[in-house]
mmCIF file of C-alpha atoms in Angstrom:
data_model
loop_
_atom_site.group_PDB
_atom_site.id
_atom_site.type_symbol
_atom_site.label_atom_id
_atom_site.label_comp_id
_atom_site.label_asym_id
_atom_site.label_seq_id
_atom_site.Cartn_x
_atom_site.Cartn_y
_atom_site.Cartn_z
ATOM 1 C CA MET A 637 0.045 -0.016 0.057
ATOM 2 C CA THR A 638 1.448 3.347 -1.094
ATOM 3 C CA LYS A 639 2.093 5.614 1.910
ATOM 4 C CA ILE A 640 0.697 9.345 1.960
ATOM 5 C CA ALA A 641 2.946 12.258 2.698
ATOM 6 C CA LEU A 642 1.433 15.711 3.196
ATOM 7 C CA VAL A 643 3.850 18.592 2.800
ATOM 8 C CA THR A 644 2.608 21.994 3.638
ATOM 9 C CA GLY A 645 4.149 25.054 2.022
ATOM 10 C CA GLY A 646 4.989 22.718 -0.705
ATOM 11 C CA ALA A 647 5.050 24.796 -3.806
ATOM 12 C CA GLN A 648 8.642 25.738 -3.715
ATOM 13 C CA GLY A 649 11.737 25.821 -1.712
ATOM 14 C CA ILE A 650 12.294 23.441 1.403
ATOM 15 C CA GLY A 651 8.877 22.019 1.083
ATOM 16 C CA LEU A 652 9.285 20.985 -2.494
ATOM 17 C CA ALA A 653 12.626 19.682 -1.822
ATOM 18 C CA GLY A 654 11.455 17.419 1.015
ATOM 19 C CA ALA A 655 8.421 16.293 -1.206
ATOM 20 C CA GLU A 656 11.101 15.277 -3.883
ATOM 21 C CA ALA A 657 13.010 13.391 -1.330
ATOM 22 C CA LEU A 658 10.009 11.699 -0.004
ATOM 23 C CA THR A 659 8.770 10.653 -3.394
ATOM 24 C CA GLU A 660 12.202 8.995 -3.930
ATOM 25 C CA ASP A 661 11.678 7.184 -0.827
ATOM 26 C CA GLY A 662 8.249 5.701 -2.221
ATOM 27 C CA TYR A 663 5.754 8.208 -0.847
ATOM 28 C CA LYS A 664 2.811 9.596 -2.731
ATOM 29 C CA VAL A 665 2.933 13.366 -1.906
ATOM 30 C CA VAL A 666 0.260 15.720 -1.416
ATOM 31 C CA LEU A 667 1.432 19.362 -1.551
ATOM 32 C CA ALA A 668 -0.385 22.067 0.144
ATOM 33 C CA ASP A 669 0.117 25.682 -0.362
ATOM 34 C CA VAL A 670 -1.669 29.177 -0.897
ATOM 35 C CA LYS A 671 0.052 29.478 -4.276
ATOM 36 C CA ASP A 672 -1.678 28.164 -7.433
ATOM 37 C CA SER A 673 1.766 26.817 -8.388
ATOM 38 C CA VAL A 674 1.363 24.133 -5.993
ATOM 39 C CA HIS A 675 -0.565 22.144 -8.682
ATOM 40 C CA GLU A 676 2.349 22.223 -11.166
ATOM 41 C CA ALA A 677 4.785 21.345 -8.514
ATOM 42 C CA ALA A 678 2.925 18.367 -7.450
ATOM 43 C CA GLU A 679 2.304 17.187 -11.062
ATOM 44 C CA THR A 680 6.140 16.977 -11.650
ATOM 45 C CA LEU A 681 6.394 14.691 -8.681
ATOM 46 C CA GLY A 682 3.264 12.439 -9.797
ATOM 47 C CA GLY A 683 1.465 13.811 -6.556
ATOM 48 C CA VAL A 684 -1.588 15.937 -5.785
ATOM 49 C CA GLY A 685 -1.619 19.599 -5.113
ATOM 50 C CA MET A 686 -4.137 21.457 -2.813
ATOM 51 C CA ILE A 687 -4.724 24.871 -2.059
ATOM 52 C CA CYS A 688 -4.908 25.496 1.786
ATOM 53 C CA ASP A 689 -4.440 28.557 3.866
ATOM 54 C CA MET A 690 -2.443 27.197 7.177
ATOM 55 C CA ALA A 691 -3.863 30.010 9.163
ATOM 56 C CA ASP A 692 -7.455 28.651 8.738
ATOM 57 C CA PRO A 693 -8.167 25.832 10.921
ATOM 58 C CA GLY A 694 -11.360 24.908 9.117
ATOM 59 C CA ALA A 695 -9.515 24.767 5.897
ATOM 60 C CA ILE A 696 -6.954 22.551 7.282
ATOM 61 C CA GLY A 697 -9.547 20.119 8.625
ATOM 62 C CA ALA A 698 -11.372 20.189 5.273
ATOM 63 C CA MET A 699 -7.890 19.250 3.385
ATOM 64 C CA PHE A 700 -7.214 16.321 5.606
ATOM 65 C CA ASP A 701 -10.939 15.084 5.032
ATOM 66 C CA GLU A 702 -10.335 15.389 1.378
ATOM 67 C CA ILE A 703 -7.107 13.620 1.356
ATOM 68 C CA GLU A 704 -8.410 10.729 3.401
ATOM 69 C CA ALA A 705 -11.461 10.427 1.138
ATOM 70 C CA ASP A 706 -9.565 10.462 -2.091
ATOM 71 C CA HIS A 707 -6.191 8.870 -1.174
ATOM 72 C CA GLY A 708 -6.126 7.344 2.290
ATOM 73 C CA PRO A 709 -4.803 8.326 5.708
ATOM 74 C CA VAL A 710 -1.528 10.488 6.005
ATOM 75 C CA SER A 711 1.322 8.519 7.322
ATOM 76 C CA ALA A 712 3.893 11.361 7.159
ATOM 77 C CA LEU A 713 3.227 14.975 7.713
ATOM 78 C CA VAL A 714 5.773 17.789 6.936
ATOM 79 C CA ASN A 715 4.598 21.017 8.584
ATOM 80 C CA ASN A 716 6.646 23.356 6.427
ATOM 81 C CA ALA A 717 4.441 26.422 5.631
ATOM 82 C CA GLY A 718 5.767 29.545 7.176
ATOM 83 C CA ILE A 719 6.159 33.358 6.934
ATOM 84 C CA ALA A 720 8.418 35.871 8.457
ATOM 85 C CA MET A 721 7.001 39.487 8.031
ATOM 86 C CA PRO A 722 9.904 41.637 9.277
ATOM 87 C CA GLY A 723 9.617 45.087 10.869
ATOM 88 C CA ASP A 724 10.971 47.336 13.408
ATOM 89 C CA PHE A 725 10.776 45.862 17.017
ATOM 90 C CA LEU A 726 9.571 49.014 18.616
ATOM 91 C CA THR A 727 6.862 49.503 16.288
ATOM 92 C CA TYR A 728 6.042 45.985 15.214
ATOM 93 C CA ASP A 729 2.482 45.598 14.226
ATOM 94 C CA LEU A 730 0.395 43.370 16.437
ATOM 95 C CA ASP A 731 -1.739 42.116 13.445
ATOM 96 C CA ALA A 732 1.510 41.221 11.877
ATOM 97 C CA PHE A 733 2.547 39.317 14.927
ATOM 98 C CA ASP A 734 -0.777 37.417 14.981
ATOM 99 C CA THR A 735 -0.609 36.551 11.282
ATOM 100 C CA VAL A 736 2.859 35.021 11.659
ATOM 101 C CA ILE A 737 1.787 33.002 14.761
ATOM 102 C CA GLY A 738 -1.348 31.846 13.191
ATOM 103 C CA VAL A 739 0.627 30.256 10.226
ATOM 104 C CA ASN A 740 3.834 29.228 11.751
ATOM 105 C CA LEU A 741 2.717 27.898 15.135
ATOM 106 C CA ARG A 742 -1.108 27.514 15.350
ATOM 107 C CA GLY A 743 -1.412 26.182 11.954
ATOM 108 C CA VAL A 744 1.319 23.711 12.768
ATOM 109 C CA PHE A 745 -0.470 22.569 15.886
ATOM 110 C CA VAL A 746 -3.824 22.199 13.991
ATOM 111 C CA ALA A 747 -2.394 20.052 11.226
ATOM 112 C CA LEU A 748 -0.342 17.936 13.765
ATOM 113 C CA GLN A 749 -3.210 17.285 15.974
ATOM 114 C CA ARG A 750 -5.620 16.471 12.858
ATOM 115 C CA ALA A 751 -2.873 14.216 11.314
ATOM 116 C CA ALA A 752 -2.330 12.358 14.693
ATOM 117 C CA GLN A 753 -5.998 11.873 15.387
ATOM 118 C CA THR A 754 -6.288 9.719 12.312
ATOM 119 C CA MET A 755 -2.928 8.004 12.852
ATOM 120 C CA VAL A 756 -4.049 6.878 16.216
ATOM 121 C CA LYS A 757 -7.406 5.906 14.961
ATOM 122 C CA GLU A 758 -6.084 3.836 12.182
ATOM 123 C CA GLY A 759 -3.141 2.414 14.065
ATOM 124 C CA ILE A 760 -0.553 4.122 11.805
ATOM 125 C CA ASN A 761 3.077 4.452 13.188
ATOM 126 C CA GLY A 762 3.320 7.714 11.335
ATOM 127 C CA ALA A 763 5.883 10.342 11.461
ATOM 128 C CA ILE A 764 5.595 14.075 11.786
ATOM 129 C CA VAL A 765 8.374 16.656 11.001
ATOM 130 C CA ASN A 766 7.792 20.323 11.897
ATOM 131 C CA MET A 767 9.774 23.277 10.479
ATOM 132 C CA SER A 768 11.582 25.204 13.223
ATOM 133 C CA SER A 769 14.609 27.280 12.654
ATOM 134 C CA VAL A 770 18.010 28.301 14.112
ATOM 135 C CA ASN A 771 15.958 31.207 15.410
ATOM 136 C CA ALA A 772 14.273 29.031 17.836
ATOM 137 C CA HIS A 773 17.594 29.544 19.896
ATOM 138 C CA VAL A 774 19.234 32.743 18.244
ATOM 139 C CA ALA A 775 17.299 35.727 17.453
ATOM 140 C CA ILE A 776 16.987 38.529 14.871
ATOM 141 C CA PRO A 777 15.357 41.702 16.206
ATOM 142 C CA ALA A 778 13.521 42.329 12.998
ATOM 143 C CA ILE A 779 11.514 39.247 13.094
ATOM 144 C CA PRO A 780 10.144 38.800 16.547
ATOM 145 C CA ALA A 781 7.135 36.932 15.681
ATOM 146 C CA TYR A 782 9.097 34.533 13.478
ATOM 147 C CA CYS A 783 11.658 34.021 16.308
ATOM 148 C CA ALA A 784 8.637 33.404 18.840
ATOM 149 C CA SER A 785 6.912 31.071 16.480
ATOM 150 C CA LYS A 786 9.950 28.930 15.656
ATOM 151 C CA GLY A 787 10.750 28.620 19.419
ATOM 152 C CA GLY A 788 7.169 27.625 19.903
ATOM 153 C CA VAL A 789 7.441 25.004 17.247
ATOM 154 C CA MET A 790 10.530 23.427 18.867
ATOM 155 C CA GLN A 791 8.591 22.956 22.280
ATOM 156 C CA LEU A 792 5.466 21.844 20.478
ATOM 157 C CA THR A 793 7.563 19.093 18.890
ATOM 158 C CA LYS A 794 8.622 17.939 22.210
ATOM 159 C CA ALA A 795 5.183 17.991 23.777
ATOM 160 C CA ALA A 796 3.696 16.168 20.794
ATOM 161 C CA ALA A 797 6.438 13.524 20.809
ATOM 162 C CA ILE A 798 5.773 12.560 24.268
ATOM 163 C CA ALA A 799 2.036 12.575 23.878
ATOM 164 C CA LEU A 800 2.093 10.447 20.785
ATOM 165 C CA ALA A 801 4.947 7.924 21.626
ATOM 166 C CA PRO A 802 2.714 5.512 23.225
ATOM 167 C CA ASN A 803 0.921 5.233 19.747
ATOM 168 C CA GLY A 804 4.207 4.639 17.990
ATOM 169 C CA ILE A 805 4.073 8.174 16.177
ATOM 170 C CA ARG A 806 7.301 10.001 15.965
ATOM 171 C CA VAL A 807 7.430 13.835 16.083
ATOM 172 C CA ASN A 808 10.569 15.683 15.232
ATOM 173 C CA ALA A 809 11.668 18.957 13.854
ATOM 174 C CA VAL A 810 14.372 20.504 11.624
ATOM 175 C CA GLY A 811 15.996 23.886 12.074
ATOM 176 C CA PRO A 812 17.429 25.431 9.106
ATOM 177 C CA GLY A 813 19.973 28.112 9.125
ATOM 178 C CA SER A 814 20.801 30.310 6.026
ATOM 179 C CA ILE A 815 19.147 28.228 3.238
ATOM 180 C CA ASP A 816 19.285 29.448 -0.516
ATOM 181 C CA THR A 817 15.617 29.842 -0.882
ATOM 182 C CA GLU A 818 13.178 32.747 -1.687
ATOM 183 C CA MET A 819 13.188 33.812 2.015
ATOM 184 C CA MET A 820 16.876 34.489 1.730
ATOM 185 C CA ALA A 821 16.592 36.253 -1.757
ATOM 186 C CA GLY A 822 17.104 39.697 -0.244
ATOM 187 C CA VAL A 823 20.333 38.520 1.510
ATOM 188 C CA ASN A 824 21.585 36.982 -1.553
ATOM 189 C CA ALA A 825 20.998 40.241 -3.517
ATOM 190 C CA ASN A 826 23.146 42.183 -0.973
ATOM 191 C CA PRO A 827 26.936 41.316 -1.101
ATOM 192 C CA GLU A 828 27.477 42.792 2.341
ATOM 193 C CA ALA A 829 24.331 41.028 3.938
ATOM 194 C CA TYR A 830 25.495 37.874 2.499
ATOM 195 C CA ARG A 831 29.014 38.321 3.744
ATOM 196 C CA MET A 832 27.557 38.923 7.274
ATOM 197 C CA ALA A 833 25.445 35.896 7.036
ATOM 198 C CA MET A 834 28.138 33.726 5.982
ATOM 199 C CA SER A 835 30.521 35.240 8.756
ATOM 200 C CA ARG A 836 28.266 33.400 11.340
ATOM 201 C CA THR A 837 28.241 30.150 9.439
ATOM 202 C CA PRO A 838 31.435 28.027 9.930
ATOM 203 C CA LEU A 839 30.889 25.947 6.575
ATOM 204 C CA GLY A 840 31.019 29.490 4.824
ATOM 205 C CA ARG A 841 28.167 28.931 2.330
ATOM 206 C CA ALA A 842 24.270 29.021 2.268
ATOM 207 C CA GLY A 843 22.683 25.502 2.492
ATOM 208 C CA THR A 844 20.399 24.204 -0.297
ATOM 209 C CA ALA A 845 16.828 23.370 0.019
ATOM 210 C CA ARG A 846 17.532 19.771 -0.809
ATOM 211 C CA GLU A 847 19.952 19.339 2.102
ATOM 212 C CA VAL A 848 17.101 20.308 4.287
ATOM 213 C CA GLY A 849 14.795 17.932 2.420
ATOM 214 C CA ASP A 850 16.930 15.089 2.655
ATOM 215 C CA VAL A 851 16.855 15.376 6.553
ATOM 216 C CA VAL A 852 13.179 15.662 6.355
ATOM 217 C CA ALA A 853 12.811 12.421 4.396
ATOM 218 C CA PHE A 854 15.347 10.742 6.734
ATOM 219 C CA LEU A 855 13.181 11.759 9.789
ATOM 220 C CA CYS A 856 10.152 10.168 8.087
ATOM 221 C CA SER A 857 11.956 7.000 7.350
ATOM 222 C CA ASP A 858 12.435 3.728 9.308
ATOM 223 C CA LYS A 859 16.167 4.851 9.497
ATOM 224 C CA ALA A 860 15.002 7.398 12.220
ATOM 225 C CA SER A 861 12.863 4.916 13.897
ATOM 226 C CA TYR A 862 14.413 5.681 17.357
ATOM 227 C CA ILE A 863 14.377 9.380 17.127
ATOM 228 C CA THR A 864 11.527 11.523 18.393
ATOM 229 C CA GLY A 865 11.209 14.973 20.181
ATOM 230 C CA GLU A 866 14.376 16.111 18.519
ATOM 231 C CA THR A 867 15.113 19.255 16.604
ATOM 232 C CA ILE A 868 18.010 18.605 13.994
ATOM 233 C CA TYR A 869 19.716 21.833 12.949
ATOM 234 C CA ILE A 870 20.872 22.149 9.319
ATOM 235 C CA ASP A 871 22.799 25.273 9.718
ATOM 236 C CA GLY A 872 26.401 24.910 8.475
ATOM 237 C CA GLY A 873 27.565 25.025 12.128
ATOM 238 C CA ARG A 874 25.854 28.296 13.029
ATOM 239 C CA ILE A 875 24.289 27.173 16.394
ATOM 240 C CA VAL A 876 27.551 26.078 17.844
ATOM 241 C CA LEU A 877 29.605 29.081 16.907
ATOM 242 C CA ASN A 878 30.382 31.347 19.897
ATOM 243 C CA TYR A 879 32.011 34.109 18.087
ATOM 244 C CA VAL A 880 31.599 35.865 14.686
ATOM 245 C CA MET A 881 34.224 34.535 11.892
ATOM 246 C CA SER A 882 36.174 37.084 10.045
#
């Protein structure tokens, strides 16, 4: 029986790279995104594309209902959808803060809970991977909501891992550092900003989306069968650095 993997924020970047790796591992992928391009992205992988706003709990529930009715239960969930919305800390807009938390943290919880409910009901030893960030530990003052949301994802991952372990469901997270995706486009376009970003990255380069996607697929595989509650940082050594490299 073909296993179903749902990847949110799957139209591009890390989500799409994770879906590619999961497809290679034998999963049928369902990609969810707010962008219409999700359909084309899914088609290239022989999967299914769906439009879903991860800030809308009702839409998330309806998406799972449709997937289960048309394709079967989800056995791997990749909670990847996320937004940043930078701004000045002292004047940061509360609506923007709530919007980021709604997608990056509440949406992650809603999808995680909904996927787990079916996994428990169907006796599926599933795997859930949440997208955290190095900003769960370190911080950038211009993205306070993003930092708060990713720290929340790290803790939510731990709580869910403990809650679901008796059912054989593993819950982990990945924490990317500077990855060459659309979110990093502004840094890439500014040589000084890129130099600064690489100065805090011991490996001295940006990571690729596929390097993150491969870790996502690993955590969904039987090779990670004794790993749960962890956040794996894919950051070129940034977390362990205690000074800025010249």
